[in-house]
PDB file of C-alpha atoms in Angstrom:
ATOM      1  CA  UNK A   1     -27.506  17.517 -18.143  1.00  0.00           C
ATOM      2  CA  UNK A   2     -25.016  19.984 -16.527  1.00  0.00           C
ATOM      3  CA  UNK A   3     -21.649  20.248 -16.512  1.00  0.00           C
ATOM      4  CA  UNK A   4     -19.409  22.175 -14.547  1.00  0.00           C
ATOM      5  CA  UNK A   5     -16.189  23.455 -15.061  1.00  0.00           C
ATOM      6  CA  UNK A   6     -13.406  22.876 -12.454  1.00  0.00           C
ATOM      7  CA  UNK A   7      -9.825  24.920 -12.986  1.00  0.00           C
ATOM      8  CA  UNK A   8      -7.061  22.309 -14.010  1.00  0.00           C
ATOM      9  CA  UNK A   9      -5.187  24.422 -10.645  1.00  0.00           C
ATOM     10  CA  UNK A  10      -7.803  23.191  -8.749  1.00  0.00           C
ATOM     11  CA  UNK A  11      -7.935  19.343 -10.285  1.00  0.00           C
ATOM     12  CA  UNK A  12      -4.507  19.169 -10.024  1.00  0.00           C
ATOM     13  CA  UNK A  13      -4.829  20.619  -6.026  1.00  0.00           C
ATOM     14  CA  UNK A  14      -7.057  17.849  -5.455  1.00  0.00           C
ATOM     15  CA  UNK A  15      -5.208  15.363  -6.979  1.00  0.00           C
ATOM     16  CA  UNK A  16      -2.295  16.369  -4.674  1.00  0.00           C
ATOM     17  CA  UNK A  17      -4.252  16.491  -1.567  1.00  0.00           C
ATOM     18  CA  UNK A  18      -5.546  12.414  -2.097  1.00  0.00           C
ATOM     19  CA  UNK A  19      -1.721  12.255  -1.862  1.00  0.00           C
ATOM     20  CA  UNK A  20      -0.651  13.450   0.944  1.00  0.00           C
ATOM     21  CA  UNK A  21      -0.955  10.293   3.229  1.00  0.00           C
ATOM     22  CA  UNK A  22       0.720   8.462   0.610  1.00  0.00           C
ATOM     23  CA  UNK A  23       3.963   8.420   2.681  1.00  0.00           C
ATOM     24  CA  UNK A  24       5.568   4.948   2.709  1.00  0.00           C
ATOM     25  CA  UNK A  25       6.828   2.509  -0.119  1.00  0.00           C
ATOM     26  CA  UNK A  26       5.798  -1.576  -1.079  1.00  0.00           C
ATOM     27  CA  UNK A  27       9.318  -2.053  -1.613  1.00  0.00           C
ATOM     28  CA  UNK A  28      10.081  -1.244   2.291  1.00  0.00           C
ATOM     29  CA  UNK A  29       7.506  -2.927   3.368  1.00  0.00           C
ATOM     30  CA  UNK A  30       8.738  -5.853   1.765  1.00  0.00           C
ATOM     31  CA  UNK A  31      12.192  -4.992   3.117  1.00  0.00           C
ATOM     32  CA  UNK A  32      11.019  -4.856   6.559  1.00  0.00           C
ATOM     33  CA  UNK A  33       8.887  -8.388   6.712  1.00  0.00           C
ATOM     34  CA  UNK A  34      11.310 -10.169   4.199  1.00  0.00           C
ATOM     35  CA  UNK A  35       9.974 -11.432   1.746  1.00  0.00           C
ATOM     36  CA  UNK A  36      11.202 -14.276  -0.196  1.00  0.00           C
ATOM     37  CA  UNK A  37      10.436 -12.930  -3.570  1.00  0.00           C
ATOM     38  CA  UNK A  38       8.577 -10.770  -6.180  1.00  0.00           C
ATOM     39  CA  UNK A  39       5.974 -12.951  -5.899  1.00  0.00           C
ATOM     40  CA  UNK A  40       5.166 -12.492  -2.226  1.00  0.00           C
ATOM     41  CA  UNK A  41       5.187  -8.957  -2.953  1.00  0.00           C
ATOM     42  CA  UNK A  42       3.256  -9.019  -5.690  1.00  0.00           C
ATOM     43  CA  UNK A  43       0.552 -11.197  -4.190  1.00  0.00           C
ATOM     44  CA  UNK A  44       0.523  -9.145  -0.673  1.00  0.00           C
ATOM     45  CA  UNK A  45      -0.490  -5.984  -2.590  1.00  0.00           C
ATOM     46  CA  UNK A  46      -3.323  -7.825  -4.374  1.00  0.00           C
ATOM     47  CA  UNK A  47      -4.661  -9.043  -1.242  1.00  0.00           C
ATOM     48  CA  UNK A  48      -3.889  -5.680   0.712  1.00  0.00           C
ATOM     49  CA  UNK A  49      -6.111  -4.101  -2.333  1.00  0.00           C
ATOM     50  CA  UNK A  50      -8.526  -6.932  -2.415  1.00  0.00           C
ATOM     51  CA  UNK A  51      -9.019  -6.222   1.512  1.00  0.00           C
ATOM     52  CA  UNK A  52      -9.846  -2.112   1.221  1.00  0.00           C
ATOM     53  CA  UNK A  53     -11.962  -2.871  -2.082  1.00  0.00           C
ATOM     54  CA  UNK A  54     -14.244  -5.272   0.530  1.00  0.00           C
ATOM     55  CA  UNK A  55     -14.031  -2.914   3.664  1.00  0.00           C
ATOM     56  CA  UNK A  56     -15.569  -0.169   1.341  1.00  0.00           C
ATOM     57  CA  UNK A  57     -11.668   1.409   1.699  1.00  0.00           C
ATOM     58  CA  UNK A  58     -11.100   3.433  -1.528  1.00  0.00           C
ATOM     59  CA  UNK A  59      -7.395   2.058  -3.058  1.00  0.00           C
ATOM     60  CA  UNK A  60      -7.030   5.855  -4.368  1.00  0.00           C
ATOM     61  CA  UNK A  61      -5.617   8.065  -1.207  1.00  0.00           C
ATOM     62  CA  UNK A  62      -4.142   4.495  -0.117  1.00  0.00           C
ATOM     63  CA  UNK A  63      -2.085   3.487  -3.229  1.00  0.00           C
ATOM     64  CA  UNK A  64      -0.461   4.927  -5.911  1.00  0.00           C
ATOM     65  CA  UNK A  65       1.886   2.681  -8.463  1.00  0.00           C
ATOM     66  CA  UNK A  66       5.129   4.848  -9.219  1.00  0.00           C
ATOM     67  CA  UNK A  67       8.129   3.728 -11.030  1.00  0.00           C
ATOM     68  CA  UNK A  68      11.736   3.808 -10.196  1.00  0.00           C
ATOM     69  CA  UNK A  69      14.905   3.412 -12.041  1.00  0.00           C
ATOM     70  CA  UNK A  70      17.287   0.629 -11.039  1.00  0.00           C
ATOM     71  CA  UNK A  71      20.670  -1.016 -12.352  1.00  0.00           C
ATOM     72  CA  UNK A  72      17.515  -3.667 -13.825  1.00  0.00           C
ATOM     73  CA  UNK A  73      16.387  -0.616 -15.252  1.00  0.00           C
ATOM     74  CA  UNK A  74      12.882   0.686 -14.910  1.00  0.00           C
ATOM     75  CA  UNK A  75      10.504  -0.532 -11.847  1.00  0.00           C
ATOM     76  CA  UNK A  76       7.572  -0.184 -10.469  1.00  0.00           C
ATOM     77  CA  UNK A  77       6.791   0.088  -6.562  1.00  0.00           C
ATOM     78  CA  UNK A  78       3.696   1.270  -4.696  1.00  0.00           C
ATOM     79  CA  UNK A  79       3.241   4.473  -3.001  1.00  0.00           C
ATOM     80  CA  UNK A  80       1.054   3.569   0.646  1.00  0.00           C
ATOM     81  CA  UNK A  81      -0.800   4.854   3.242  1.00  0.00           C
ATOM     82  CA  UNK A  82       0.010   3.900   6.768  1.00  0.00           C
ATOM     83  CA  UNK A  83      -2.872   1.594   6.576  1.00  0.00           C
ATOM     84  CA  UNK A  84      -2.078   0.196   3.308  1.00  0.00           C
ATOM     85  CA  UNK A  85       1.432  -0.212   4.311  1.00  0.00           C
ATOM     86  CA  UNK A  86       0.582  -2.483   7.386  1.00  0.00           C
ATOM     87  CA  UNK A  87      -1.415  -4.227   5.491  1.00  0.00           C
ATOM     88  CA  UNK A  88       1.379  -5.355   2.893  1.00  0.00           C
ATOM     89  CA  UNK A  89       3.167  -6.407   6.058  1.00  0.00           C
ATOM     90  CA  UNK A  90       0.369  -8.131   7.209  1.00  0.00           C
ATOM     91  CA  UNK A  91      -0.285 -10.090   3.850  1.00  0.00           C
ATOM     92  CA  UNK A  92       2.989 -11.747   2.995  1.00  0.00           C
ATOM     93  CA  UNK A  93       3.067 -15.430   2.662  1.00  0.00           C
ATOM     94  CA  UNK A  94       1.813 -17.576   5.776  1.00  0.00           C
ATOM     95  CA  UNK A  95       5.298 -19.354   5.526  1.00  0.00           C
ATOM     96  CA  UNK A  96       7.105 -15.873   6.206  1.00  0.00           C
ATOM     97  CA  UNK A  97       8.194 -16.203   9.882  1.00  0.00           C
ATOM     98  CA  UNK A  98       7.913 -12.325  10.254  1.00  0.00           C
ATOM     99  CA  UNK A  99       5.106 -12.318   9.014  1.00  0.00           C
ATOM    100  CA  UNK A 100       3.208 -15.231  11.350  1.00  0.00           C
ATOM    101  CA  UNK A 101       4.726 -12.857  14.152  1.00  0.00           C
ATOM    102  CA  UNK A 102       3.559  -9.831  13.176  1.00  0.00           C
ATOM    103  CA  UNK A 103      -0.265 -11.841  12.936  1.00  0.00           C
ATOM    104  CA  UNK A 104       0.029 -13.201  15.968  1.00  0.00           C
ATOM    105  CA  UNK A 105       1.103 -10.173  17.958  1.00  0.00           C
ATOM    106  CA  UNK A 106      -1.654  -8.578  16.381  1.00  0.00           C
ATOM    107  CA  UNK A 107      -4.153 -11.496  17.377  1.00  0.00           C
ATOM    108  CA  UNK A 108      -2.528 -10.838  21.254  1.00  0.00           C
ATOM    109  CA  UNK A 109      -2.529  -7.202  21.122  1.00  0.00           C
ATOM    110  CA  UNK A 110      -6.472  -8.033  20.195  1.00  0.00           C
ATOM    111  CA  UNK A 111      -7.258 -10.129  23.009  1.00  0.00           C
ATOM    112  CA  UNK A 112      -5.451  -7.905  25.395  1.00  0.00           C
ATOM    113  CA  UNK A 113      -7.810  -5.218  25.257  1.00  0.00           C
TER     114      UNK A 113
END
């Protein structure tokens, strides 16, 4: 077996580059649709994840988990892709209203074309 030996300048490059989408945040996501609770959060990014993992959508280049200091203290949020964003927005709970609109447009915007 071979092994190859990559600069930590240019790990660390490529590490940066996977990042560069990452451009959005869970948090305003969940601001924008929201939702009732930790919980819907916190559910909606499973399913978002669950969703690329089964597309064959890599959740590296799409999510990152970050942490943030509050007045709670220390947090964590989600770094996102556009795509991964819209699909937090997309996954809240089925009793969100914003969310049910935000599906249905979608459904319309579908059928439209």
């Amino acid at each position: 077996m071979t092994q190859t030996y990559q600069s930590p300048v240019i790990t660390d490059f490529m590490e940066q580059m996977k990042e560069l989408n990452l451009v959005h945040y869970a948090s305003d996501a969940a601001d924008e649709m929201e939702f009732e609770d930790l919980s819907e959060f916190h559910d909606s990014v499973k399913r978002s994840m669950s969703i690329c993992l089964h597309a064959g959508i890599p959740i590296e280049g799409n999510f990152k988990r970050i942490y943030k200091s509050s007045n709670n203290g220390i947090v964590y949020d989600w770094k996102l892709s556009l795509l991964a964003y819209r699909l937090i927005c997309l996954n809240g709970g089925s009793s969100n209203p914003n969310v049910a609109r935000m599906q249905i447009e979608l459904i319309k915007l579908q059928q439209n074309q």
